[in-house]
Short mmCIF file of C-alpha atoms in Angstrom, two decimals:
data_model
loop_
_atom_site.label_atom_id
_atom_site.label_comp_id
_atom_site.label_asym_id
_atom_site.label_seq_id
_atom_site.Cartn_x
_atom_site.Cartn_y
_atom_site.Cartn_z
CA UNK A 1 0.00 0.00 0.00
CA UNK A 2 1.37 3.15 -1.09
CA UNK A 3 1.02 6.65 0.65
CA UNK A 4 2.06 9.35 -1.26
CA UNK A 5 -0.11 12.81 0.11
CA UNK A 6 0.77 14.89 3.01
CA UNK A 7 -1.70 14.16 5.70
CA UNK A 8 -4.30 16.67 6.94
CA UNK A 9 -6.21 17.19 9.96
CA UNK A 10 -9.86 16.31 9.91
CA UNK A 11 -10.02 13.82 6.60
CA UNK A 12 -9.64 10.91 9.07
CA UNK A 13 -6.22 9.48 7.24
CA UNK A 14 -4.00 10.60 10.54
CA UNK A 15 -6.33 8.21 12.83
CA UNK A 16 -6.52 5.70 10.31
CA UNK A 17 -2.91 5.71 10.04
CA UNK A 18 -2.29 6.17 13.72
CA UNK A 19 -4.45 2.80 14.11
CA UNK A 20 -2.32 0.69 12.06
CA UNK A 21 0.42 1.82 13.72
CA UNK A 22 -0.99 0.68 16.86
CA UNK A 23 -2.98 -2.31 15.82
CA UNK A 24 0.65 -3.76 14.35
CA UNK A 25 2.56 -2.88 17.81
CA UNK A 26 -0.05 -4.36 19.73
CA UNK A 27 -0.42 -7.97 17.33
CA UNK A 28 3.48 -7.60 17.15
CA UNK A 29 3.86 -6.79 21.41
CA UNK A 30 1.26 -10.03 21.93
CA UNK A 31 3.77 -12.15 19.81
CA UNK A 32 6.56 -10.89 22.38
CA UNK A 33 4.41 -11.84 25.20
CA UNK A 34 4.11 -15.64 23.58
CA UNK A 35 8.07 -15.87 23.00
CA UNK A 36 9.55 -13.53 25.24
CA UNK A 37 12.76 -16.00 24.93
CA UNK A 38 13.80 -15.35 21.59
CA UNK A 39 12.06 -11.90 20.74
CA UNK A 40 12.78 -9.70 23.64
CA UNK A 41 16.39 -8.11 25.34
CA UNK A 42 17.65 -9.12 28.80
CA UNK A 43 19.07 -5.56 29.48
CA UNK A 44 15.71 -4.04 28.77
CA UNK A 45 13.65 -6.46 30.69
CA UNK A 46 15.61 -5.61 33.56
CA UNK A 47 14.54 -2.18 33.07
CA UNK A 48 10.57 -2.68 32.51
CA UNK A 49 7.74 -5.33 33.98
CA UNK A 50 5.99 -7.60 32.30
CA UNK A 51 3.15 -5.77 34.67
CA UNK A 52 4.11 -2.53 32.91
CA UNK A 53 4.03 -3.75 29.39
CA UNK A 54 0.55 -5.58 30.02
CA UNK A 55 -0.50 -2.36 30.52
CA UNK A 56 0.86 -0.31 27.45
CA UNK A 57 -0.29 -3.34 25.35
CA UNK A 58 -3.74 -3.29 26.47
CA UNK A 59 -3.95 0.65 26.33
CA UNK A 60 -2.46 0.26 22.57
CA UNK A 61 -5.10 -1.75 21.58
CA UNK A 62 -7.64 0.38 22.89
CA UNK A 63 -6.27 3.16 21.33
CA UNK A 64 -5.93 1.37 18.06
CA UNK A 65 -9.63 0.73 18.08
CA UNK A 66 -10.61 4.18 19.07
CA UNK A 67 -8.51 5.60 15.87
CA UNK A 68 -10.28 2.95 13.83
CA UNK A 69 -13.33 3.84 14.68
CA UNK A 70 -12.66 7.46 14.09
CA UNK A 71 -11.04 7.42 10.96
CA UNK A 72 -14.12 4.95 10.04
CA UNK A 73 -16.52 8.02 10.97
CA UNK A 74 -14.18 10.76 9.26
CA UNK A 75 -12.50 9.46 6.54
CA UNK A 76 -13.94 8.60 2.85
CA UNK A 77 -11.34 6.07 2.34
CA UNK A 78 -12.15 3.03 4.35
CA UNK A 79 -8.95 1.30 3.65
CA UNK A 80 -6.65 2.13 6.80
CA UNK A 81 -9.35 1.86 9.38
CA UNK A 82 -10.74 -1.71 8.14
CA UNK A 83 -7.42 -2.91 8.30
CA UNK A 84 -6.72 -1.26 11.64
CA UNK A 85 -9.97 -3.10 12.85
CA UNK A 86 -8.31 -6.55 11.20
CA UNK A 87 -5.06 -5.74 13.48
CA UNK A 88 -7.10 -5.21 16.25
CA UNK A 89 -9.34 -8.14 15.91
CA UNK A 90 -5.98 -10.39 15.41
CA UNK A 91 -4.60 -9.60 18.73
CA UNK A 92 -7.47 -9.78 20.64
CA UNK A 93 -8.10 -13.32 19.26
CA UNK A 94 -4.17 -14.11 20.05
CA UNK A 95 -5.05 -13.25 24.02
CA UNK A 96 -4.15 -9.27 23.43
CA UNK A 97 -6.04 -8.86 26.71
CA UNK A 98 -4.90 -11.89 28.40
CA UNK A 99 -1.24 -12.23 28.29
CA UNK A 100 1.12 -13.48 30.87
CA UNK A 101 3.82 -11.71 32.29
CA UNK A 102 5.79 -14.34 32.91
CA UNK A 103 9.30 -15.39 34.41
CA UNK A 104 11.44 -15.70 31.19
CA UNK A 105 14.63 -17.98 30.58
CA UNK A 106 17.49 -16.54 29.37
CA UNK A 107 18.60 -17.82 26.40
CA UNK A 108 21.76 -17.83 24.28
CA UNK A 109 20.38 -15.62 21.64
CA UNK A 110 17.31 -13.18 20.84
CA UNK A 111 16.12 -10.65 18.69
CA UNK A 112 15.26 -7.56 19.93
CA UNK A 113 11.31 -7.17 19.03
CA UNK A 114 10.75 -5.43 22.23
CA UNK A 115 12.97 -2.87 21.98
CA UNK A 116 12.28 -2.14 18.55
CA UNK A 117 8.31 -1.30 19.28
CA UNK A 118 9.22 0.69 22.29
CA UNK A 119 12.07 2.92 20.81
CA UNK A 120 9.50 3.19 17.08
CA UNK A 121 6.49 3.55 19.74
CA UNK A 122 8.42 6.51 21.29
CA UNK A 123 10.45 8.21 18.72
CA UNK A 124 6.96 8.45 16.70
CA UNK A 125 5.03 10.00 19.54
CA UNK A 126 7.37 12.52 19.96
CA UNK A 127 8.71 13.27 16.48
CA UNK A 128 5.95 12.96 13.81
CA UNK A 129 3.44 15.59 15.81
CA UNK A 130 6.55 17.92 15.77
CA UNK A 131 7.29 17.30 12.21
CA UNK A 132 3.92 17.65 11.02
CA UNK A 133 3.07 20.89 13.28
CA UNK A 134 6.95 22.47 13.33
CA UNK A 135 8.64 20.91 9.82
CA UNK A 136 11.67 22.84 8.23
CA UNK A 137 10.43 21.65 4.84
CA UNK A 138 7.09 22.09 4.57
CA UNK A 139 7.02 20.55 0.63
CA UNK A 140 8.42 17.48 1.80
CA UNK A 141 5.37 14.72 1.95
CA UNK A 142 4.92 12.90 5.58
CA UNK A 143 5.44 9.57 3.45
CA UNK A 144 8.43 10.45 1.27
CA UNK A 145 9.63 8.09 -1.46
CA UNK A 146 12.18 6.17 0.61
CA UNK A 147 10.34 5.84 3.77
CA UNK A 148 10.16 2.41 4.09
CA UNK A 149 13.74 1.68 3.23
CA UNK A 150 14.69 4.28 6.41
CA UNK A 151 12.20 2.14 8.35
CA UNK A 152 13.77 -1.11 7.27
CA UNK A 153 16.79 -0.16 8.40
CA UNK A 154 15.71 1.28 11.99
CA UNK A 155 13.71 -2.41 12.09
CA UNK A 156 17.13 -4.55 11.43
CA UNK A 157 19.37 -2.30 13.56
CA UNK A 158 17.10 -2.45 16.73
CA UNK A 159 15.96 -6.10 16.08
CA UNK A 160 20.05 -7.09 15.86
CA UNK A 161 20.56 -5.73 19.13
CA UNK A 162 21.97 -8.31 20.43
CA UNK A 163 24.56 -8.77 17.15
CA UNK A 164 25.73 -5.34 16.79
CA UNK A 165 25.96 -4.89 20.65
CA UNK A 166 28.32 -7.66 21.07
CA UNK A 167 30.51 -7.48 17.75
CA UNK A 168 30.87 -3.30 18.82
CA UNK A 169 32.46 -4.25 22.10
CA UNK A 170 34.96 -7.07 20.91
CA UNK A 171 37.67 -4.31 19.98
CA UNK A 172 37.65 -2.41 22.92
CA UNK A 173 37.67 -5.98 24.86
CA UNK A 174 40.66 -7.48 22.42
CA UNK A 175 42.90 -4.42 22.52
CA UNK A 176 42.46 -3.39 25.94
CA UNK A 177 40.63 -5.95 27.92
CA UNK A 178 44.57 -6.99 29.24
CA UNK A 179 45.04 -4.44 30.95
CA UNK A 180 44.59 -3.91 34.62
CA UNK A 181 41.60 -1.03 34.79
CA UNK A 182 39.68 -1.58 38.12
CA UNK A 183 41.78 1.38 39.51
CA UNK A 184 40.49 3.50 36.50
CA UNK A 185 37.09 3.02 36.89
CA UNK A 186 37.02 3.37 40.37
CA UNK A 187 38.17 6.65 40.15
CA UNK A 188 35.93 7.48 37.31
CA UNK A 189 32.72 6.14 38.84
CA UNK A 190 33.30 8.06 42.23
CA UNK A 191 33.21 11.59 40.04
CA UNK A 192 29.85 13.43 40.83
CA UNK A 193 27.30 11.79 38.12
CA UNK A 194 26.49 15.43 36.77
CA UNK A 195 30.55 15.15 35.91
CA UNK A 196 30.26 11.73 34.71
CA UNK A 197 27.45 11.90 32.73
CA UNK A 198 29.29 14.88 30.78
CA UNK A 199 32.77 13.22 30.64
CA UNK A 200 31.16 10.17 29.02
CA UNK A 201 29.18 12.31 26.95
CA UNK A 202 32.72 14.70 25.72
CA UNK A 203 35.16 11.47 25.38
CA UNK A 204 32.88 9.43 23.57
CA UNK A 205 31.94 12.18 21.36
CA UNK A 206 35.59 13.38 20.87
CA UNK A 207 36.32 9.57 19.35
CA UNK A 208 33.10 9.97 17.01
CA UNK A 209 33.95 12.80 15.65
CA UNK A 210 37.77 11.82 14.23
CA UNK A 211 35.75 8.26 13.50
CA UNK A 212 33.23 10.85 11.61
CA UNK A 213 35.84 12.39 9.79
CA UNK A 214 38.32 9.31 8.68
CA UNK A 215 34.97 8.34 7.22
CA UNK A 216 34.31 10.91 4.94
CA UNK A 217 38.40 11.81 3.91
CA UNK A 218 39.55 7.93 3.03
CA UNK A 219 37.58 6.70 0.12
CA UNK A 220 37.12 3.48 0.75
CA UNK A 221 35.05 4.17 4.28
CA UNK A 222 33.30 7.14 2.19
CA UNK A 223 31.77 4.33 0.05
CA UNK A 224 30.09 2.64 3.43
CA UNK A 225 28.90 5.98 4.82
CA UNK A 226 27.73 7.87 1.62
CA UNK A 227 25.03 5.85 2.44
CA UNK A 228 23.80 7.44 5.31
CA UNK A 229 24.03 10.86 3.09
CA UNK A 230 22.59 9.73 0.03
CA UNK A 231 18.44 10.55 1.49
CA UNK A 232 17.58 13.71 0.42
CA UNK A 233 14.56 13.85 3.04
CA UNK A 234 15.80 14.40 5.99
CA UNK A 235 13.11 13.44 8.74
CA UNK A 236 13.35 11.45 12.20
CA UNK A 237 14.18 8.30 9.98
CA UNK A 238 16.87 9.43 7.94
CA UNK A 239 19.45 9.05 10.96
CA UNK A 240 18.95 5.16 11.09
CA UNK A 241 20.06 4.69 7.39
CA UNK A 242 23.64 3.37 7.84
CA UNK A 243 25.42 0.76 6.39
CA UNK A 244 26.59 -2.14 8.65
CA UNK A 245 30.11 -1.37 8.51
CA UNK A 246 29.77 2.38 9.23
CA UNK A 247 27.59 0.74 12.34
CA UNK A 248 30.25 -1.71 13.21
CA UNK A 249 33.18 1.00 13.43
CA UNK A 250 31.40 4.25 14.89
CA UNK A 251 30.00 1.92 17.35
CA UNK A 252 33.28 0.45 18.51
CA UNK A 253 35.11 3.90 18.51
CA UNK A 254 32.47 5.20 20.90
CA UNK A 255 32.35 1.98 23.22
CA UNK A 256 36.48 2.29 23.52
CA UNK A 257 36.79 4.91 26.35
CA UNK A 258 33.51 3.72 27.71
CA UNK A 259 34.98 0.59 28.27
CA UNK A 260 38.84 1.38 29.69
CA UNK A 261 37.46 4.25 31.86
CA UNK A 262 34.55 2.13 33.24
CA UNK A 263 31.52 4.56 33.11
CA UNK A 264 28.95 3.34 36.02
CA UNK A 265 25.96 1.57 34.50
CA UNK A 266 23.46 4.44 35.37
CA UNK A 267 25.91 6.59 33.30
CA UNK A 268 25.80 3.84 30.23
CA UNK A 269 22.06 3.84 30.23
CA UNK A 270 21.56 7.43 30.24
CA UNK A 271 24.23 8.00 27.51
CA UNK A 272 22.40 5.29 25.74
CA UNK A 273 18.94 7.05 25.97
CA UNK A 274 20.14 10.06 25.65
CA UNK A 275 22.05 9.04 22.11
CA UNK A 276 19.37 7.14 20.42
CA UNK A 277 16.41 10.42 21.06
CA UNK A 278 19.25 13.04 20.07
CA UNK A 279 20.56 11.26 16.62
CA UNK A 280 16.87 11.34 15.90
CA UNK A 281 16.06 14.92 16.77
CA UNK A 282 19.26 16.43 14.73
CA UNK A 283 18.20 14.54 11.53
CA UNK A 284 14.21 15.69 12.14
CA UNK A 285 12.10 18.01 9.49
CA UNK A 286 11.89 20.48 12.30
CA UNK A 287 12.36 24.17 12.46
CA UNK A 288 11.70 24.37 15.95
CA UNK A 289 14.39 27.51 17.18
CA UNK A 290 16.55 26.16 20.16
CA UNK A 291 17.91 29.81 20.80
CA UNK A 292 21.09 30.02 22.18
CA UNK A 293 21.48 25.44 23.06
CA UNK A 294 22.16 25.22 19.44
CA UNK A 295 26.16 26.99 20.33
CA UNK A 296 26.58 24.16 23.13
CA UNK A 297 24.55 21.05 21.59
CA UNK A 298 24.33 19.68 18.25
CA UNK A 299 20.67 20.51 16.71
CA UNK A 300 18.69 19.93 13.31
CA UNK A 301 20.20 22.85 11.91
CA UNK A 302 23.58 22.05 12.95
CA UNK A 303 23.41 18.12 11.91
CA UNK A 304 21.71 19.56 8.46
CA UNK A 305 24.45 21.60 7.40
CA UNK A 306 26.30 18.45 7.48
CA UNK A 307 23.96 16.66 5.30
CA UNK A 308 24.39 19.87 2.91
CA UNK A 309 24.19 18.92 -1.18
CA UNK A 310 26.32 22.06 -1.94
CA UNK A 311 29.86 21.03 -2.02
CA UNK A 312 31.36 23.91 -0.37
CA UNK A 313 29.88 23.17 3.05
CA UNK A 314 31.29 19.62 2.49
CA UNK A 315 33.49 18.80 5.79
CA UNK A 316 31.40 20.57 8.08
CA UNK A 317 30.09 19.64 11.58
CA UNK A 318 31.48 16.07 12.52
CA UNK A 319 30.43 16.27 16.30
CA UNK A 320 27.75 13.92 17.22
CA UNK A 321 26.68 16.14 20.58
CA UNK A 322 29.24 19.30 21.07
CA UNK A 323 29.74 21.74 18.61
CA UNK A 324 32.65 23.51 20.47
CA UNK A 325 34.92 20.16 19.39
CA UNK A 326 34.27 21.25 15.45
CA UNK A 327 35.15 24.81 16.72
CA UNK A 328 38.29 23.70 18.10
CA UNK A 329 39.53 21.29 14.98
CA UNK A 330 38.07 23.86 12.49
CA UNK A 331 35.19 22.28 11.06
CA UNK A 332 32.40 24.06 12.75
CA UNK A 333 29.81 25.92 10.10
CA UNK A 334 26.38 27.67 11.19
CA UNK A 335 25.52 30.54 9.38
CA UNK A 336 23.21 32.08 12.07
CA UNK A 337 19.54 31.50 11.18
CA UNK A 338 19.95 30.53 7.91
CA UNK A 339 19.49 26.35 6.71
CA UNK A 340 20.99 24.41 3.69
CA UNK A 341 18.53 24.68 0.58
CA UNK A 342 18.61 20.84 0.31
CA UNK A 343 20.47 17.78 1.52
CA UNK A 344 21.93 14.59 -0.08
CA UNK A 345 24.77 14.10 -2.28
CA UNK A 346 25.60 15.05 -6.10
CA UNK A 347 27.25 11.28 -6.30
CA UNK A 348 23.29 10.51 -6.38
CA UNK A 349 23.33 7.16 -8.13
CA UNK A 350 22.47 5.01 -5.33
CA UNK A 351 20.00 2.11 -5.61
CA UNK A 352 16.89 2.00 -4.06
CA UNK A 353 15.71 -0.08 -1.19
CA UNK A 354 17.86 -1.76 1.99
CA UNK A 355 19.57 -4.47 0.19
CA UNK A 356 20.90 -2.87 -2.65
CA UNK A 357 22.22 -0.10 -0.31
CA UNK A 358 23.89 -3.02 1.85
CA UNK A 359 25.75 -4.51 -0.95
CA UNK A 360 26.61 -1.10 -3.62
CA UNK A 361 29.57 -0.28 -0.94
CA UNK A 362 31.32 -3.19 -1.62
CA UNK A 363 31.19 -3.11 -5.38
CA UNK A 364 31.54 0.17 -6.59
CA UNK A 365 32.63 3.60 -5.19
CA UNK A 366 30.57 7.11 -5.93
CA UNK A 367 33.18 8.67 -7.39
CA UNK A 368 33.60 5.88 -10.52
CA UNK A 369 33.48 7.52 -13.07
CA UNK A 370 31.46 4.76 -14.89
CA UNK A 371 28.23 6.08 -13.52
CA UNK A 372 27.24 8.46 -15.70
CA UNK A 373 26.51 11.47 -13.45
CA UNK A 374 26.79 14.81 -14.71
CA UNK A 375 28.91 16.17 -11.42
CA UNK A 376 31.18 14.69 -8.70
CA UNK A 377 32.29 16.38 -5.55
CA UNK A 378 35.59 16.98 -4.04
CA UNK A 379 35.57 15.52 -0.57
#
């Protein structure tokens, strides 16, 4: 099913949309509930109850049915609230209002279904209403062309969890796991967690922004993370398109001086929260005016002058969090008020949809020259 229009208030298409969305969470949180095993992560059920996400599932398929019927009422097109009602009646024949919140065995592997639906659950309650009340590009349709490729790829990343969380941590572990470090993190974790918490937050981002920048001056690791520029609609999904490599290396980088200085696990978790809301926000279609936070934190106009098409703001803006670190290495660029007239790249010859994307790195290069495109960039 395609979607192509902006949505509008009052047709009935944003409840009818909003109760697929929640009819598929709920039929996809009862399945979690029936194999809680294989589909849902340790660290996070340490973190939640199975009480807790009773609840939420049970208020989601309320909700689900409420949009239904509303967009039923509202809308001419029939389409997305039948099949919201079809969700709905699914899960509630699955036991959507019976579950158990059971003990659960941990198991040698697992996908990680439950944090995908609550990270999608929360990123979309926070970011689409902004986008849609707030956005930078107003032209730029709710449902771009390549939406469901971005959403593939935030599906697979959170899903693999488990896979990218361990293979991220093996260098750190390999190279440095020898030495003797207990001293180290004692003294780290006995720091005031305001100071902590902002430590972690400088180091780590101090190691992603050289790992930025390698990236986009050595050709061969451009290839893997021209990917991540090549969307030209930059929205709340557009941060999640990166290749597996690109993944694989940032990743380990940043885990490095979270491992040999030995961050306390309160510190970890909040510098994991805090990361995965924040890449979303500085790729969002949002024009919202952060006054003077955008000089000490990275924001959408800051991360979109990055993402800038025009070649001569190429090299611009590496830090993930800080802007001061591209002040002090001399890459920092943010012309007051003003915003890049579009992003992407000009080596534009990317194939559509995830798979494609996953294997083009590996065979050819956007600056061959076989590609027939009528300009290349100098980066």
């Amino acid at each position: 099913m395609e979607i192509k229009e902006n949505v509008k208030f009052g047709e009935g298409k944003i409840s009818g949309y909003v109760s697929v969305f929640l009819g598929v969470s709920a039929l996809l949180g009862v399945i979690c509930f029936k194999y809680p095993e294989w589909l849902t992560t340790p660290a996070f059920r340490d973190v939640y109850t199975g009480e807790s996400m009773k609840m939420l599932l049970t208020g989601s398929i309320l909700a689900a049915m409420f949009f239904a019927i509303i967009s039923f009422i509202a809308s001419k097109n029939k389409k997305w609230s039948l099949l919201g009602i079809l969700l709905i009646a699914t899960t509630i024949i699955l036991g959507g209002f019976d579950v158990d919140p059971r003990m659960v065995d941990k198991t040698g592997w697992h996908l990680g279904l439950d944090w995908l639906l609550l990270d999608l659950f929360l990123m979309a309650v926070i970011f689409i209403p902004i986008e849609m009340v707030f956005p930078k590009r107003k032209n730029q349709s709710t449902f771009h062309e390549e939406w469901r490729t971005d959403l593939m790829y935030f599906t697979i990343s959170h899903l693999l969890i488990q896979f990218f969380g361990t293979i991220t941590q093996q260098p750190a572990k390999v190279f440095f796991g020898w030495m003797g470090l207990s001293d180290v993190h004692q003294l780290v974790q006995s720091l005031p967690f305001p100071i902590e918490l902002v430590f972690a937050f400088f180091i780590t981002d101090l190691f992603q922004y050289w790992t930025h920048r390698f990236f986009h001056t050595h050709h061969f690791l451009w290839r893997f993370h021209s990917v991540h520029h090549s969307t030209e609609n930059m929205d709340w999904l557009a941060g999640s398109r990166t290749h597996f490599v690109d993944i694989f290396v940032t990743r380990s980088m940043a885990f490095i001086p979270l491992y040999v200085l030995g961050f306390s696990t309160i510190t970890f978790n909040v510098y994991v929260i805090f990361m995965a809301i924040h890449a979303v926000l500085i790729h969002a279609n949002t024009r919202i005016n952060f006054g003077f936070l955008k000089y000490i934190i990275a924001t959408p106009q800051y991360h979109h002058w990055h993402h800038c098409k025009d070649p001569k703001h190429y090299g611009k803006n590496f830090a993930t969090i800080f802007p001061f670190i591209d002040k002090v290495f001399g890459t920092y660029y943010l012309p007051k008020n003003e915003w890049p007239k579009d992003t992407g790249l000009l080596e534009a010859n990317f194939p559509k949809g995830y798979a494609k994307q996953m294997i083009y790195p590996f065979t050819k290069s956007p600056f061959d020259k076989n590609l027939d495109m009528e300009e290349y960039s100098n980066r």
